[in-house]
Short mmCIF file of C-alpha atoms and ligand atoms in Angstrom, two decimals:
data_model
loop_
_atom_site.label_atom_id
_atom_site.label_comp_id
_atom_site.label_asym_id
_atom_site.label_seq_id
_atom_site.Cartn_x
_atom_site.Cartn_y
_atom_site.Cartn_z
CA UNK A 1 20.83 -30.53 -16.19
CA UNK A 2 21.07 -29.19 -19.75
CA UNK A 3 23.47 -26.41 -20.61
CA UNK A 4 23.61 -23.94 -23.49
CA UNK A 5 26.94 -23.59 -25.26
CA UNK A 6 27.68 -20.53 -27.32
CA UNK A 7 30.68 -19.62 -29.42
CA UNK A 8 30.44 -15.85 -29.61
CA UNK A 9 31.21 -13.39 -32.36
CA UNK A 10 28.56 -14.18 -34.98
CA UNK A 11 26.38 -11.39 -36.36
CA UNK A 12 22.66 -12.24 -36.06
CA UNK A 13 20.92 -11.95 -39.39
CA UNK A 14 17.54 -12.97 -40.75
CA UNK A 15 13.99 -13.28 -39.49
CA UNK A 16 12.54 -14.66 -36.29
CA UNK A 17 8.88 -15.16 -35.40
CA UNK A 18 7.80 -13.93 -31.99
CA UNK A 19 5.72 -16.35 -29.90
CA UNK A 20 2.65 -15.56 -27.81
CA UNK A 21 3.21 -13.60 -24.61
CA UNK A 22 3.89 -15.80 -21.60
CA UNK A 23 2.79 -13.12 -19.16
CA UNK A 24 -0.48 -12.61 -21.02
CA UNK A 25 -1.13 -16.34 -21.41
CA UNK A 26 -0.70 -17.28 -17.73
CA UNK A 27 -3.53 -15.13 -16.29
CA UNK A 28 -5.71 -15.74 -19.34
CA UNK A 29 -5.42 -19.52 -18.91
CA UNK A 30 -6.37 -19.12 -15.24
CA UNK A 31 -9.38 -16.99 -16.23
CA UNK A 32 -10.89 -20.20 -17.62
CA UNK A 33 -11.66 -21.08 -13.97
CA UNK A 34 -14.29 -18.33 -14.04
CA UNK A 35 -16.63 -20.27 -16.33
CA UNK A 36 -17.96 -23.85 -16.57
CA UNK A 37 -17.88 -23.54 -20.37
CA UNK A 38 -15.08 -24.52 -22.71
CA UNK A 39 -12.39 -21.95 -23.50
CA UNK A 40 -10.05 -22.19 -26.48
CA UNK A 41 -6.84 -20.20 -26.38
CA UNK A 42 -4.53 -19.69 -29.35
CA UNK A 43 -1.00 -18.41 -29.66
CA UNK A 44 -0.11 -19.87 -26.26
CA UNK A 45 3.70 -20.15 -26.02
CA UNK A 46 5.14 -23.62 -25.33
CA UNK A 47 7.15 -22.62 -22.29
CA UNK A 48 7.51 -24.39 -18.98
CA UNK A 49 5.45 -21.78 -17.08
CA UNK A 50 2.50 -22.50 -19.39
CA UNK A 51 2.93 -26.23 -18.81
CA UNK A 52 2.97 -25.59 -15.05
CA UNK A 53 -0.26 -23.59 -15.32
CA UNK A 54 -1.92 -26.37 -17.33
CA UNK A 55 -0.77 -28.88 -14.71
CA UNK A 56 -2.33 -26.74 -12.01
CA UNK A 57 -5.62 -26.49 -13.93
CA UNK A 58 -5.68 -30.24 -14.51
CA UNK A 59 -4.84 -30.83 -10.84
CA UNK A 60 -7.85 -28.71 -9.87
CA UNK A 61 -10.02 -30.96 -12.03
CA UNK A 62 -10.34 -28.93 -15.24
CA UNK A 63 -10.29 -30.77 -18.57
CA UNK A 64 -7.17 -29.62 -20.40
CA UNK A 65 -6.24 -30.36 -24.01
CA UNK A 66 -2.98 -29.07 -25.40
CA UNK A 67 -2.52 -29.66 -29.14
CA UNK A 68 1.20 -28.94 -28.83
CA UNK A 69 0.90 -26.20 -31.43
CA UNK A 70 -0.14 -23.24 -29.35
CA UNK A 71 -3.83 -24.15 -29.08
CA UNK A 72 -5.10 -25.04 -25.62
CA UNK A 73 -8.64 -26.02 -24.64
CA UNK A 74 -9.74 -25.83 -21.04
CA UNK A 75 -13.07 -26.64 -19.47
CA UNK A 76 -13.41 -26.12 -15.73
CA UNK A 77 -16.93 -27.50 -15.50
CA UNK A 78 -16.71 -29.43 -12.24
CA UNK A 79 -13.62 -29.08 -10.11
CA UNK A 80 -12.08 -31.78 -7.96
CA UNK A 81 -10.59 -29.40 -5.42
CA UNK A 82 -10.32 -25.69 -4.68
CA UNK A 83 -6.73 -25.73 -3.54
CA UNK A 84 -3.41 -24.97 -5.26
CA UNK A 85 -0.57 -26.66 -3.43
CA UNK A 86 2.81 -25.24 -2.44
CA UNK A 87 4.65 -27.54 -4.85
CA UNK A 88 3.08 -25.73 -7.82
CA UNK A 89 2.95 -22.15 -6.51
CA UNK A 90 6.58 -22.19 -5.38
CA UNK A 91 7.84 -22.92 -8.89
CA UNK A 92 5.70 -20.21 -10.44
CA UNK A 93 4.39 -17.19 -8.63
CA UNK A 94 1.66 -16.49 -11.20
CA UNK A 95 -0.23 -19.57 -10.00
CA UNK A 96 -1.27 -17.48 -6.99
CA UNK A 97 -3.72 -15.87 -9.43
CA UNK A 98 -5.82 -19.04 -9.20
CA UNK A 99 -7.08 -17.92 -5.77
CA UNK A 100 -9.43 -15.18 -6.96
CA UNK A 101 -11.15 -17.03 -9.83
CA UNK A 102 -11.73 -20.12 -7.62
CA UNK A 103 -13.15 -17.91 -4.88
CA UNK A 104 -15.32 -15.89 -7.26
CA UNK A 105 -16.96 -18.96 -8.75
CA UNK A 106 -17.04 -21.37 -5.82
CA UNK A 107 -17.16 -19.16 -2.73
CA UNK A 108 -13.92 -20.45 -1.25
CA UNK A 109 -10.36 -21.30 -2.21
CA UNK A 110 -7.03 -22.16 -0.69
CA UNK A 111 -3.78 -21.31 -2.46
CA UNK A 112 -0.23 -21.46 -1.15
CA UNK A 113 1.39 -18.04 -0.79
CA UNK A 114 4.38 -17.67 -3.11
CA UNK A 115 6.98 -16.38 -0.65
CA UNK A 116 10.34 -15.02 -1.79
CA UNK A 117 12.27 -15.64 -4.96
CA UNK A 118 15.63 -14.81 -6.42
CA UNK A 119 14.66 -11.27 -7.38
CA UNK A 120 13.23 -10.10 -4.07
CA UNK A 121 10.58 -10.68 -1.48
CA UNK A 122 7.63 -10.16 -3.85
CA UNK A 123 4.72 -9.98 -1.38
CA UNK A 124 1.03 -10.44 -2.25
CA UNK A 125 -0.41 -7.88 0.19
CA UNK A 126 -2.03 -5.83 -2.59
CA UNK A 127 -3.81 -8.94 -3.90
CA UNK A 128 -5.11 -9.86 -0.43
CA UNK A 129 -6.12 -6.29 0.56
CA UNK A 130 -8.10 -6.02 -2.67
CA UNK A 131 -9.84 -9.35 -2.16
CA UNK A 132 -10.87 -8.21 1.33
CA UNK A 133 -12.24 -4.97 -0.08
CA UNK A 134 -14.36 -7.09 -2.41
CA UNK A 135 -15.82 -8.82 0.64
CA UNK A 136 -13.66 -11.92 0.98
CA UNK A 137 -12.52 -13.19 4.36
CA UNK A 138 -8.87 -14.05 3.97
CA UNK A 139 -6.75 -15.89 6.52
CA UNK A 140 -3.08 -16.70 6.21
CA UNK A 141 -2.46 -20.05 7.81
CA UNK A 142 0.29 -22.66 7.43
CA UNK A 143 1.71 -20.88 4.38
CA UNK A 144 -1.64 -20.79 2.61
CA UNK A 145 -4.12 -18.02 1.85
CA UNK A 146 -7.60 -19.24 2.74
CA UNK A 147 -10.36 -17.12 1.22
CA UNK A 148 -14.12 -17.33 1.63
CA UNK A 149 -17.09 -15.25 0.54
CA UNK A 150 -20.77 -16.01 0.11
CA UNK A 151 -21.16 -13.03 -2.23
CA UNK A 152 -18.40 -10.77 -3.44
CA UNK A 153 -19.37 -7.13 -3.80
CA UNK A 154 -17.89 -4.46 -6.05
CA UNK A 155 -15.66 -1.92 -4.32
CA UNK A 156 -13.30 0.95 -4.93
CA UNK A 157 -9.72 -0.27 -4.71
CA UNK A 158 -6.72 2.00 -4.87
CA UNK A 159 -3.41 0.18 -5.32
CA UNK A 160 -0.36 1.61 -3.52
CA UNK A 161 1.71 0.44 -6.50
CA UNK A 162 0.48 -0.44 -10.01
CA UNK A 163 1.16 -4.16 -9.52
CA UNK A 164 0.57 -6.20 -12.66
CA UNK A 165 -0.43 -9.34 -10.78
CA UNK A 166 -2.73 -7.56 -8.31
CA UNK A 167 -4.46 -5.64 -11.10
CA UNK A 168 -5.04 -8.86 -13.07
CA UNK A 169 -6.13 -10.80 -10.02
CA UNK A 170 -8.66 -8.22 -8.83
CA UNK A 171 -9.97 -7.60 -12.33
CA UNK A 172 -10.76 -11.32 -12.70
CA UNK A 173 -12.53 -11.51 -9.35
CA UNK A 174 -14.54 -8.34 -9.92
CA UNK A 175 -16.08 -9.75 -13.11
CA UNK A 176 -18.29 -12.00 -10.93
CA UNK A 177 -18.81 -9.63 -7.97
CA UNK A 178 -22.12 -7.89 -7.45
CA UNK A 179 -22.01 -4.26 -8.57
CA UNK A 180 -19.19 -2.09 -9.82
CA UNK A 181 -15.49 -2.27 -8.94
CA UNK A 182 -12.94 0.38 -9.75
CA UNK A 183 -9.23 -0.31 -9.58
CA UNK A 184 -7.28 2.93 -9.23
CA UNK A 185 -3.55 3.20 -9.94
CA UNK A 186 -3.99 0.05 -12.01
CA UNK A 187 -1.10 -1.46 -13.96
CA UNK A 188 -1.24 -0.46 -17.64
CA UNK A 189 0.86 -3.27 -19.13
CA UNK A 190 -0.27 -4.72 -22.49
CA UNK A 191 -0.77 -8.08 -20.71
CA UNK A 192 -3.37 -6.45 -18.43
CA UNK A 193 -5.14 -5.13 -21.52
CA UNK A 194 -5.02 -8.56 -23.15
CA UNK A 195 -6.56 -10.19 -20.07
CA UNK A 196 -9.29 -7.53 -20.08
CA UNK A 197 -9.99 -8.34 -23.75
CA UNK A 198 -10.22 -12.04 -22.94
CA UNK A 199 -12.58 -11.38 -20.02
CA UNK A 200 -14.74 -9.10 -22.16
CA UNK A 201 -14.93 -11.85 -24.79
CA UNK A 202 -16.18 -14.15 -22.00
CA UNK A 203 -18.99 -11.71 -21.25
CA UNK A 204 -17.36 -9.53 -18.57
CA UNK A 205 -17.97 -5.79 -18.52
CA UNK A 206 -14.54 -4.18 -18.23
CA UNK A 207 -13.56 -0.69 -19.28
CA UNK A 208 -10.40 1.36 -18.90
CA UNK A 209 -7.79 -1.41 -19.15
CA UNK A 210 -4.55 0.21 -20.28
CA UNK A 211 -5.38 3.33 -18.29
CA UNK A 212 -4.97 4.29 -14.62
CA UNK A 213 -8.50 3.39 -13.62
CA UNK A 214 -10.22 0.17 -14.61
CA UNK A 215 -13.97 -0.27 -14.02
CA UNK A 216 -15.64 -3.64 -13.88
CA UNK A 217 -19.35 -4.12 -13.67
CA UNK A 218 -20.06 -7.55 -12.23
CA UNK A 219 -22.14 -10.10 -14.14
CA UNK A 220 -23.73 -13.29 -12.81
CA UNK A 221 -21.81 -15.68 -15.07
CA UNK A 222 -19.15 -15.75 -17.78
CA UNK A 223 -19.22 -17.97 -20.85
CA UNK A 224 -16.71 -19.86 -22.98
CA UNK A 225 -14.41 -18.10 -25.41
CA UNK A 226 -11.99 -18.42 -28.31
CA UNK A 227 -9.10 -16.08 -27.79
CA UNK A 228 -5.63 -15.47 -29.21
CA UNK A 229 -2.92 -13.89 -27.00
CA UNK A 230 -0.70 -10.98 -28.01
CA UNK A 231 2.91 -11.50 -29.11
CA UNK A 232 5.52 -11.51 -26.36
CA UNK A 233 7.07 -8.05 -26.07
CA UNK A 234 9.79 -9.34 -23.75
CA UNK A 235 10.86 -12.08 -26.17
CA UNK A 236 10.81 -9.46 -28.94
CA UNK A 237 12.84 -7.00 -26.84
CA UNK A 238 15.35 -9.74 -26.04
CA UNK A 239 15.93 -10.48 -29.74
CA UNK A 240 16.15 -6.75 -30.48
CA UNK A 241 18.90 -6.34 -27.92
CA UNK A 242 20.64 -9.50 -29.17
CA UNK A 243 20.65 -8.06 -32.70
CA UNK A 244 21.95 -4.73 -31.40
CA UNK A 245 24.78 -6.38 -29.45
CA UNK A 246 26.01 -8.47 -32.35
CA UNK A 247 25.91 -5.75 -35.01
CA UNK A 248 23.05 -7.70 -36.53
CA UNK A 249 20.16 -7.18 -38.91
CA UNK A 250 17.07 -9.00 -37.69
CA UNK A 251 13.40 -8.80 -38.55
CA UNK A 252 11.06 -9.73 -35.68
CA UNK A 253 7.89 -11.01 -37.28
CA UNK A 254 4.82 -10.40 -35.17
CA UNK A 255 6.50 -8.02 -32.71
CA UNK A 256 4.33 -5.01 -31.89
CA UNK A 257 6.28 -1.79 -31.94
CA UNK A 258 3.48 -0.08 -30.01
CA UNK A 259 4.30 -2.26 -26.99
CA UNK A 260 8.03 -1.59 -27.14
CA UNK A 261 8.36 2.18 -27.48
CA UNK A 262 10.55 2.68 -24.38
CA UNK A 263 12.94 0.00 -25.60
CA UNK A 264 13.00 1.27 -29.19
CA UNK A 265 13.78 4.77 -27.92
CA UNK A 266 16.74 3.54 -25.87
CA UNK A 267 18.12 1.40 -28.69
CA UNK A 268 17.92 4.34 -31.08
CA UNK A 269 19.73 6.51 -28.54
CA UNK A 270 22.39 3.80 -28.44
CA UNK A 271 22.86 4.15 -32.20
CA UNK A 272 20.72 1.27 -33.44
CA UNK A 273 18.43 1.63 -36.43
CA UNK A 274 14.91 0.40 -35.63
CA UNK A 275 12.26 0.23 -38.35
CA UNK A 276 8.65 -0.29 -37.31
CA UNK A 277 5.92 -1.68 -39.53
CA UNK A 278 2.51 -3.24 -38.89
CA UNK A 279 3.85 -6.82 -39.20
CA UNK A 280 6.97 -6.48 -37.11
CA UNK A 281 10.16 -4.65 -36.26
CA UNK A 282 13.54 -4.61 -38.03
CA UNK A 283 16.67 -3.92 -36.01
CA UNK A 284 19.89 -2.99 -37.79
CA UNK A 285 23.08 -2.36 -35.87
CA UNK A 286 26.56 -1.47 -36.99
CA UNK A 287 29.63 -1.22 -34.83
CA UNK A 288 29.79 -0.48 -31.13
CA UNK A 289 26.73 0.74 -29.23
CA UNK A 290 26.74 4.09 -27.44
CA UNK A 291 26.08 3.96 -23.72
CA UNK A 292 22.66 5.09 -22.50
CA UNK A 293 21.11 5.37 -19.05
CA UNK A 294 18.02 3.30 -18.32
CA UNK A 295 15.52 3.29 -15.48
CA UNK A 296 12.96 0.51 -15.20
CA UNK A 297 9.41 1.73 -14.63
CA UNK A 298 5.87 0.40 -14.81
CA UNK A 299 4.50 0.38 -18.39
CA UNK A 300 4.87 2.42 -20.57
CA UNK A 301 8.32 2.82 -19.01
CA UNK A 302 11.30 0.56 -19.69
CA UNK A 303 10.33 -3.00 -18.60
CA UNK A 304 12.18 -4.59 -15.70
CA UNK A 305 12.03 -7.86 -17.65
CA UNK A 306 14.47 -6.36 -20.19
CA UNK A 307 16.79 -4.75 -17.64
CA UNK A 308 19.28 -7.63 -17.51
CA UNK A 309 19.47 -7.87 -21.31
CA UNK A 310 20.04 -4.10 -21.64
CA UNK A 311 22.71 -4.30 -18.97
CA UNK A 312 24.54 -6.94 -21.01
CA UNK A 313 24.38 -4.62 -24.02
CA UNK A 314 25.71 -1.68 -22.02
CA UNK A 315 28.56 -3.83 -20.69
CA UNK A 316 29.97 -3.66 -24.25
CA UNK A 317 28.93 -0.10 -25.08
CA UNK A 318 31.18 2.88 -25.59
CA UNK A 319 31.10 4.90 -22.37
CA UNK A 320 29.56 4.78 -18.93
CA UNK A 321 25.91 4.11 -18.22
CA UNK A 322 23.67 3.83 -15.21
CA UNK A 323 20.84 1.31 -15.09
CA UNK A 324 18.39 1.84 -12.22
CA UNK A 325 15.99 -0.88 -11.15
CA UNK A 326 12.89 0.57 -9.49
CA UNK A 327 10.49 -2.39 -9.67
CA UNK A 328 12.30 -5.22 -7.88
CA UNK A 329 14.70 -4.90 -4.98
CA UNK A 330 17.25 -7.54 -5.83
CA UNK A 331 17.40 -7.87 -9.55
CA UNK A 332 21.12 -7.60 -10.31
CA UNK A 333 22.13 -11.20 -9.75
CA UNK A 334 23.44 -11.36 -13.33
CA UNK A 335 26.09 -8.71 -12.64
CA UNK A 336 28.53 -10.96 -10.82
CA UNK A 337 28.47 -13.44 -13.69
CA UNK A 338 28.85 -10.69 -16.31
CA UNK A 339 31.86 -9.37 -14.42
CA UNK A 340 33.36 -12.86 -14.56
CA UNK A 341 33.11 -12.48 -18.36
CA UNK A 342 35.14 -9.28 -18.16
CA UNK A 343 32.40 -6.67 -17.70
CA UNK A 344 33.01 -3.70 -15.43
CA UNK A 345 29.80 -3.22 -13.47
CA UNK A 346 29.36 -1.97 -9.91
CA UNK A 347 26.15 -2.04 -7.91
CA UNK A 348 25.24 0.98 -5.82
CA UNK A 349 21.89 0.59 -4.13
CA UNK A 350 19.31 0.07 -6.84
CA UNK A 351 21.63 1.18 -9.64
CA UNK A 352 24.24 -0.58 -11.75
CA UNK A 353 27.14 1.62 -12.86
CA UNK A 354 28.53 0.19 -16.06
CA UNK A 355 31.81 1.11 -17.67
CA UNK A 356 31.62 -0.34 -21.16
CA UNK A 357 34.47 -2.65 -22.17
CA UNK A 358 35.62 -3.45 -25.71
CA UNK A 359 35.39 -7.22 -25.32
CA UNK A 360 33.78 -9.79 -23.09
CA UNK A 361 35.37 -13.20 -22.81
CA UNK A 362 33.38 -16.43 -22.82
CA UNK A 363 33.15 -18.33 -19.53
CA UNK A 364 31.11 -20.97 -17.76
CA UNK A 365 28.28 -19.05 -16.05
CA UNK A 366 25.03 -19.76 -14.31
CA UNK A 367 22.00 -17.73 -13.49
CA UNK A 368 19.39 -17.48 -10.80
CA UNK A 369 16.33 -16.40 -12.72
CA UNK A 370 14.77 -16.25 -16.16
CA UNK A 371 15.88 -12.84 -17.40
CA UNK A 372 19.31 -13.13 -15.78
CA UNK A 373 19.88 -16.37 -17.72
CA UNK A 374 18.98 -14.82 -21.03
CA UNK A 375 21.24 -11.85 -20.31
CA UNK A 376 24.14 -14.31 -20.03
CA UNK A 377 23.13 -15.92 -23.34
CA UNK A 378 23.23 -12.48 -25.00
CA UNK A 379 26.60 -11.73 -23.43
CA UNK A 380 27.81 -15.09 -24.75
CA UNK A 381 26.66 -14.24 -28.31
CA UNK A 382 28.79 -11.11 -28.27
CA UNK A 383 31.75 -12.47 -26.31
CA UNK A 384 35.03 -13.90 -27.56
CA UNK A 385 35.30 -17.66 -27.16
CA UNK A 386 32.93 -20.14 -25.58
CA UNK A 387 30.29 -19.41 -22.96
CA UNK A 388 28.48 -22.21 -21.24
CA UNK A 389 25.27 -21.26 -19.46
CA UNK A 390 24.05 -23.77 -16.91
CA UNK A 391 20.67 -24.02 -15.13
CA UNK A 392 18.91 -23.76 -18.46
CA UNK A 393 15.57 -24.58 -16.84
CA UNK A 394 15.28 -20.88 -15.99
CA UNK A 395 15.42 -20.04 -19.72
CA UNK A 396 12.84 -22.69 -20.59
CA UNK A 397 10.36 -21.10 -18.18
CA UNK A 398 9.94 -18.13 -20.50
CA UNK A 399 11.54 -18.65 -23.92
CA UNK A 400 10.38 -21.01 -26.66
CA UNK A 401 13.32 -22.94 -28.22
CA UNK A 402 15.61 -19.96 -27.80
CA UNK A 403 18.72 -21.81 -28.96
CA UNK A 404 16.96 -22.94 -32.17
CA UNK A 405 15.70 -19.43 -32.90
CA UNK A 406 19.14 -17.90 -32.32
CA UNK A 407 20.85 -20.60 -34.32
CA UNK A 408 18.49 -19.94 -37.27
CA UNK A 409 19.71 -16.32 -37.11
CA UNK A 410 23.30 -17.51 -37.48
CA UNK A 411 24.42 -17.83 -33.86
CA UNK A 412 26.78 -20.67 -32.99
CA UNK A 413 24.71 -22.02 -30.13
CA UNK A 414 23.57 -25.44 -28.99
CA UNK A 415 21.89 -27.18 -26.10
CA UNK A 416 23.92 -29.92 -24.52
CA UNK A 417 21.66 -32.51 -22.97
CA UNK A 418 22.47 -33.76 -19.54
CA UNK A 419 24.20 -37.11 -19.78
CA UNK A 420 22.61 -39.65 -17.50
CA UNK A 421 24.75 -41.61 -15.08
C1 LIG B 1 4.65 -9.41 -13.44
C2 LIG B 1 5.36 -10.25 -14.47
C3 LIG B 1 6.87 -10.14 -14.29
C4 LIG B 1 7.28 -8.67 -14.32
C5 LIG B 1 6.46 -7.85 -13.34
C6 LIG B 1 6.74 -6.36 -13.41
C7 LIG B 1 3.79 -12.06 -14.86
C8 LIG B 1 3.48 -13.51 -14.73
N1 LIG B 1 4.95 -11.64 -14.32
O1 LIG B 1 4.99 -9.94 -12.16
O2 LIG B 1 7.50 -10.85 -15.35
O3 LIG B 1 8.65 -8.58 -13.97
O4 LIG B 1 5.06 -8.05 -13.57
O5 LIG B 1 6.50 -5.88 -14.69
O6 LIG B 1 3.06 -11.30 -15.48
N2 LIG B 1 4.22 -5.91 -4.96
C9 LIG B 1 3.87 -5.70 -3.64
N3 LIG B 1 2.70 -6.27 -3.19
C10 LIG B 1 1.90 -7.02 -3.98
C11 LIG B 1 2.25 -7.22 -5.34
C12 LIG B 1 3.44 -6.64 -5.80
O7 LIG B 1 4.59 -5.04 -2.90
O8 LIG B 1 0.86 -7.50 -3.50
C13 LIG B 1 5.50 -5.34 -5.48
C14 LIG B 1 6.48 -6.42 -5.88
O9 LIG B 1 7.21 -6.91 -4.79
C15 LIG B 1 7.35 -5.71 -6.88
C16 LIG B 1 6.39 -4.73 -7.55
O10 LIG B 1 5.25 -4.64 -6.67
O11 LIG B 1 8.35 -4.98 -6.22
C17 LIG B 1 5.93 -5.17 -8.92
O12 LIG B 1 5.32 -6.43 -8.86
P1 LIG B 1 4.13 -6.87 -9.82
O13 LIG B 1 3.83 -5.78 -10.80
O14 LIG B 1 3.02 -7.38 -8.98
O15 LIG B 1 4.79 -8.08 -10.59
P2 LIG B 1 4.17 -9.50 -10.87
O16 LIG B 1 2.74 -9.38 -11.22
O17 LIG B 1 4.57 -10.45 -9.80
#
């Protein structure tokens, strides 16, 4: 397996262009299952999770063209099967979102349930409860969710938790249900809003996305679309924190400050200068960061997908900070590895207590999930000596050519290809 090798201590400087949002692209690509017409999507990031989604769509029988430059064309005119197998869903939980669109258009579908993953149990009960409210019969059998419905009907759904995936899933299904659906306590993430925009461009009637209550008035069919996804706020946030940790000066072209207010606020509190403009964000840092407390929350709160990166930054900050994780139950797997690099972090329940240290020292490390891996890359950029991050496939699931982008900003970083034999 490839590894990433970093010699720490370089200040990041220059400009980086932010790619399309992975978490917006995945559900939007799956929304193409809702129409027999051709959909063209632009600004699709070239990450492994996107490739997995395209594989799933092709496996279902959709025609998929990927120009390799962020433009993807999908036409799900006639499908070969209405089933997403375990092999695909287990590598990427978002593929569970294929269930609803297949059901809404074809009256039945069978998709493997995702099960656990490294950051917690991650159930799909809210997805399944909602589908049942919309009139689907759902059975869980042999590790698969089997859903059937002659005619889905609009309903009032109140989510116990503003789940991003459940909101997206139910919104997609409701576009083709008869009558009106309201989703209360809906997730308000920018990716939910982007999916709603894509659905509206396909002829769906959706209002309220980005607010607590989303209303969808069902239509009999959706049509093809040309759509461009928003920039990735998590990639942008990751580069912002990287710049902050290395005393850098980086301009993030394409980043939307409006999507990153909670992060910008915390970085400013930590002593970082953040300049916002309509084309991007500039981050200027000087000297050691001040420690700040952070609590992850549903949007517009601080994103859980930037928790690990912020924790790496706080490991080197001046003072003590507390980072609380309220979204996922087991999302501190990076802490043990950071401590091996000299960090002083203790876990108490859902909080990490961090005593900032003056230096981290490079080490061979490995990570168990996407954001944990990138947190170790950031720690490596700021550490003394060489850090070698293994299990790079986690990084490739969500970041486009991260080592090339960081290297263009002046980092001493390279990918070492696995030697065969
Ligand atoms: C999405 C993002 C992920 C991000 C997360 C939270 C994608 C592809 N992934 O994941 O990167 O970290 O939002 O911002 O967009 N839950 C239930 N029952 C359910 C569904 C969720 O209990 O049916 C719980 C989960 O276990 C978790 C919490 O709700 O504790 C949040 O999960 P959710 O918002 O659904 O995250 P995802 O959509 O899986």
